[in-house]
GROMACS .gro file of N, CA and C in nm:
model
  216
    1UNK      N    1  12.744  20.778  10.824
    1UNK     CA    2  12.679  20.723  10.913
    1UNK      C    3  12.528  20.767  10.906
    2UNK      N    4  12.437  20.674  10.890
    2UNK     CA    5  12.309  20.701  10.899
    2UNK      C    6  12.247  20.761  11.031
    3UNK      N    7  12.129  20.838  11.035
    3UNK     CA    8  12.083  20.897  11.159
    3UNK      C    9  12.048  20.767  11.262
    4UNK      N   10  11.988  20.665  11.184
    4UNK     CA   11  11.936  20.541  11.274
    4UNK      C   12  12.054  20.477  11.350
    5UNK      N   13  12.164  20.478  11.269
    5UNK     CA   14  12.288  20.415  11.336
    5UNK      C   15  12.362  20.494  11.441
    6UNK      N   16  12.348  20.639  11.417
    6UNK     CA   17  12.384  20.726  11.539
    6UNK      C   18  12.299  20.701  11.639
    7UNK      N   19  12.168  20.708  11.633
    7UNK     CA   20  12.076  20.681  11.740
    7UNK      C   21  12.105  20.569  11.814
    8UNK      N   22  12.149  20.463  11.757
    8UNK     CA   23  12.184  20.336  11.831
    8UNK      C   24  12.305  20.333  11.922
    9UNK      N   25  12.378  20.451  11.907
    9UNK     CA   26  12.504  20.448  11.982
    9UNK      C   27  12.463  20.512  12.105
   10UNK      N   28  12.561  20.484  12.216
   10UNK     CA   29  12.548  20.551  12.343
   10UNK      C   30  12.584  20.691  12.355
   11UNK      N   31  12.558  20.758  12.425
   11UNK     CA   32  12.580  20.913  12.449
   11UNK      C   33  12.738  20.926  12.437
   12UNK      N   34  12.806  20.857  12.512
   12UNK     CA   35  12.960  20.849  12.523
   12UNK      C   36  13.021  20.836  12.396
   13UNK      N   37  12.956  20.732  12.325
   13UNK     CA   38  13.016  20.684  12.187
   13UNK      C   39  12.985  20.819  12.077
   14UNK      N   40  12.880  20.873  12.101
   14UNK     CA   41  12.846  20.982  12.012
   14UNK      C   42  12.945  21.093  12.037
   15UNK      N   43  12.962  21.139  12.164
   15UNK     CA   44  13.047  21.243  12.188
   15UNK      C   45  13.182  21.221  12.143
   16UNK      N   46  13.235  21.087  12.153
   16UNK     CA   47  13.359  21.047  12.108
   16UNK      C   48  13.379  21.067  11.956
   17UNK      N   49  13.281  21.012  11.893
   17UNK     CA   50  13.284  21.039  11.729
   17UNK      C   51  13.270  21.186  11.688
   18UNK      N   52  13.198  21.254  11.770
   18UNK     CA   53  13.184  21.396  11.738
   18UNK      C   54  13.315  21.469  11.755
   19UNK      N   55  13.382  21.455  11.845
   19UNK     CA   56  13.522  21.491  11.869
   19UNK      C   57  13.629  21.461  11.770
   20UNK      N   58  13.625  21.321  11.728
   20UNK     CA   59  13.693  21.260  11.617
   20UNK      C   60  13.665  21.337  11.472
   21UNK      N   61  13.543  21.350  11.461
   21UNK     CA   62  13.498  21.421  11.332
   21UNK      C   63  13.543  21.561  11.346
   22UNK      N   64  13.531  21.623  11.437
   22UNK     CA   65  13.569  21.765  11.447
   22UNK      C   66  13.727  21.780  11.419
   23UNK      N   67  13.793  21.702  11.477
   23UNK     CA   68  13.948  21.694  11.453
   23UNK      C   69  13.967  21.640  11.313
   24UNK      N   70  13.905  21.558  11.235
   24UNK     CA   71  13.909  21.525  11.089
   24UNK      C   72  13.891  21.643  11.005
   25UNK      N   73  13.771  21.726  11.053
   25UNK     CA   74  13.735  21.840  10.971
   25UNK      C   75  13.863  21.941  10.978
   26UNK      N   76  13.921  21.957  11.093
   26UNK     CA   77  14.031  22.051  11.109
   26UNK      C   78  14.139  22.017  11.021
   27UNK      N   79  14.172  21.878  11.027
   27UNK     CA   80  14.275  21.834  10.933
   27UNK      C   81  14.249  21.858  10.783
   28UNK      N   82  14.125  21.829  10.743
   28UNK     CA   83  14.089  21.845  10.601
   28UNK      C   84  14.092  21.987  10.568
   29UNK      N   85  14.047  22.097  10.647
   29UNK     CA   86  14.061  22.222  10.599
   29UNK      C   87  14.199  22.264  10.598
   30UNK      N   88  14.268  22.209  10.665
   30UNK     CA   89  14.434  22.248  10.668
   30UNK      C   90  14.472  22.199  10.543
   31UNK      N   91  14.446  22.078  10.503
   31UNK     CA   92  14.484  22.024  10.374
   31UNK      C   93  14.435  22.097  10.258
   32UNK      N   94  14.320  22.127  10.259
   32UNK     CA   95  14.243  22.220  10.164
   32UNK      C   96  14.331  22.341  10.146
   33UNK      N   97  14.357  22.424  10.254
   33UNK     CA   98  14.426  22.554  10.246
   33UNK      C   99  14.568  22.525  10.179
   34UNK      N  100  14.632  22.412  10.201
   34UNK     CA  101  14.779  22.399  10.152
   34UNK      C  102  14.780  22.339  10.037
   35UNK      N  103  14.655  22.305   9.971
   35UNK     CA  104  14.632  22.252   9.848
   35UNK      C  105  14.670  22.103   9.837
   36UNK      N  106  14.666  22.024   9.941
   36UNK     CA  107  14.700  21.878   9.955
   36UNK      C  108  14.571  21.794   9.928
   37UNK      N  109  14.459  21.841   9.943
   37UNK     CA  110  14.338  21.778   9.943
   37UNK      C  111  14.289  21.767   9.810
   38UNK      N  112  14.269  21.646   9.773
   38UNK     CA  113  14.210  21.635   9.627
   38UNK      C  114  14.053  21.587   9.614
   39UNK      N  115  14.011  21.526   9.731
   39UNK     CA  116  13.867  21.495   9.743
   39UNK      C  117  13.808  21.568   9.829
   40UNK      N  118  13.738  21.675   9.749
   40UNK     CA  119  13.679  21.799   9.839
   40UNK      C  120  13.541  21.736   9.884
   41UNK      N  121  13.484  21.636   9.844
   41UNK     CA  122  13.368  21.595   9.885
   41UNK      C  123  13.373  21.558  10.034
   42UNK      N  124  13.494  21.508  10.082
   42UNK     CA  125  13.524  21.473  10.233
   42UNK      C  126  13.473  21.601  10.316
   43UNK      N  127  13.524  21.700  10.275
   43UNK     CA  128  13.481  21.822  10.364
   43UNK      C  129  13.333  21.821  10.386
   44UNK      N  130  13.242  21.819  10.290
   44UNK     CA  131  13.108  21.814  10.306
   44UNK      C  132  13.062  21.702  10.365
   45UNK      N  133  13.104  21.585  10.342
   45UNK     CA  134  13.072  21.461  10.436
   45UNK      C  135  13.091  21.477  10.574
   46UNK      N  136  13.220  21.519  10.610
   46UNK     CA  137  13.256  21.538  10.732
   46UNK      C  138  13.161  21.651  10.830
   47UNK      N  139  13.127  21.751  10.749
   47UNK     CA  140  13.056  21.856  10.829
   47UNK      C  141  12.907  21.795  10.834
   48UNK      N  142  12.857  21.729  10.747
   48UNK     CA  143  12.718  21.658  10.748
   48UNK      C  144  12.715  21.551  10.879
   49UNK      N  145  12.819  21.482  10.877
   49UNK     CA  146  12.852  21.393  10.993
   49UNK      C  147  12.826  21.453  11.126
   50UNK      N  148  12.914  21.551  11.138
   50UNK     CA  149  12.917  21.650  11.272
   50UNK      C  150  12.781  21.682  11.293
   51UNK      N  151  12.703  21.744  11.182
   51UNK     CA  152  12.575  21.793  11.221
   51UNK      C  153  12.481  21.679  11.287
   52UNK      N  154  12.495  21.555  11.208
   52UNK     CA  155  12.409  21.443  11.239
   52UNK      C  156  12.445  21.403  11.398
   53UNK      N  157  12.569  21.396  11.428
   53UNK     CA  158  12.614  21.371  11.568
   53UNK      C  159  12.560  21.469  11.659
   54UNK      N  160  12.579  21.597  11.633
   54UNK     CA  161  12.536  21.702  11.728
   54UNK      C  162  12.391  21.697  11.724
   55UNK      N  163  12.311  21.671  11.637
   55UNK     CA  164  12.171  21.673  11.642
   55UNK      C  165  12.116  21.574  11.719
   56UNK      N  166  12.172  21.453  11.708
   56UNK     CA  167  12.106  21.339  11.796
   56UNK      C  168  12.153  21.362  11.933
   57UNK      N  169  12.293  21.424  11.958
   57UNK     CA  170  12.316  21.464  12.105
   57UNK      C  171  12.221  21.543  12.162
   58UNK      N  172  12.200  21.664  12.092
   58UNK     CA  173  12.088  21.754  12.123
   58UNK      C  174  11.954  21.699  12.177
   59UNK      N  175  11.903  21.621  12.067
   59UNK     CA  176  11.783  21.547  12.106
   59UNK      C  177  11.778  21.486  12.207
   60UNK      N  178  11.890  21.428  12.265
   60UNK     CA  179  11.894  21.338  12.398
   60UNK      C  180  11.902  21.447  12.518
   61UNK      N  181  11.967  21.543  12.496
   61UNK     CA  182  11.965  21.656  12.600
   61UNK      C  183  11.826  21.713  12.628
   62UNK      N  184  11.765  21.735  12.515
   62UNK     CA  185  11.619  21.800  12.535
   62UNK      C  186  11.527  21.682  12.612
   63UNK      N  187  11.545  21.558  12.544
   63UNK     CA  188  11.465  21.460  12.625
   63UNK      C  189  11.482  21.448  12.771
   64UNK      N  190  11.623  21.447  12.813
   64UNK     CA  191  11.650  21.435  12.950
   64UNK      C  192  11.599  21.563  13.022
   65UNK      N  193  11.606  21.691  12.963
   65UNK     CA  194  11.536  21.814  13.040
   65UNK      C  195  11.389  21.795  13.058
   66UNK      N  196  11.324  21.751  12.934
   66UNK     CA  197  11.200  21.725  12.945
   66UNK      C  198  11.148  21.623  13.072
   67UNK      N  199  11.234  21.514  13.084
   67UNK     CA  200  11.205  21.420  13.178
   67UNK      C  201  11.219  21.471  13.310
   68UNK      N  202  11.332  21.558  13.339
   68UNK     CA  203  11.356  21.625  13.462
   68UNK      C  204  11.242  21.689  13.503
   69UNK      N  205  11.189  21.763  13.406
   69UNK     CA  206  11.092  21.880  13.447
   69UNK      C  207  10.965  21.793  13.475
   70UNK      N  208  10.918  21.688  13.404
   70UNK     CA  209  10.821  21.622  13.433
   70UNK      C  210  10.817  21.552  13.594
   71UNK      N  211  10.924  21.518  13.627
   71UNK     CA  212  10.941  21.447  13.758
   71UNK      C  213  10.934  21.559  13.871
   72UNK      N  214  10.963  21.683  13.836
   72UNK     CA  215  10.959  21.793  13.947
   72UNK      C  216  10.821  21.832  13.955
   0.00000   0.00000   0.00000
């Protein structure tokens, strides 16, 4: 998922996708440790997806904090 696509999502959708991606990463790590994983690039792609989602979520939190500070 591209960063522009992530930014188009609502905050609730991002949180949901982030939770799903973390669960997928857990499953992939388990498969890796048990020798069942054949496509190792999925680990890297999932980690990067988590990073993108978390970054956009944090950007929104910072923007909300700045808005609250300006109002007070």
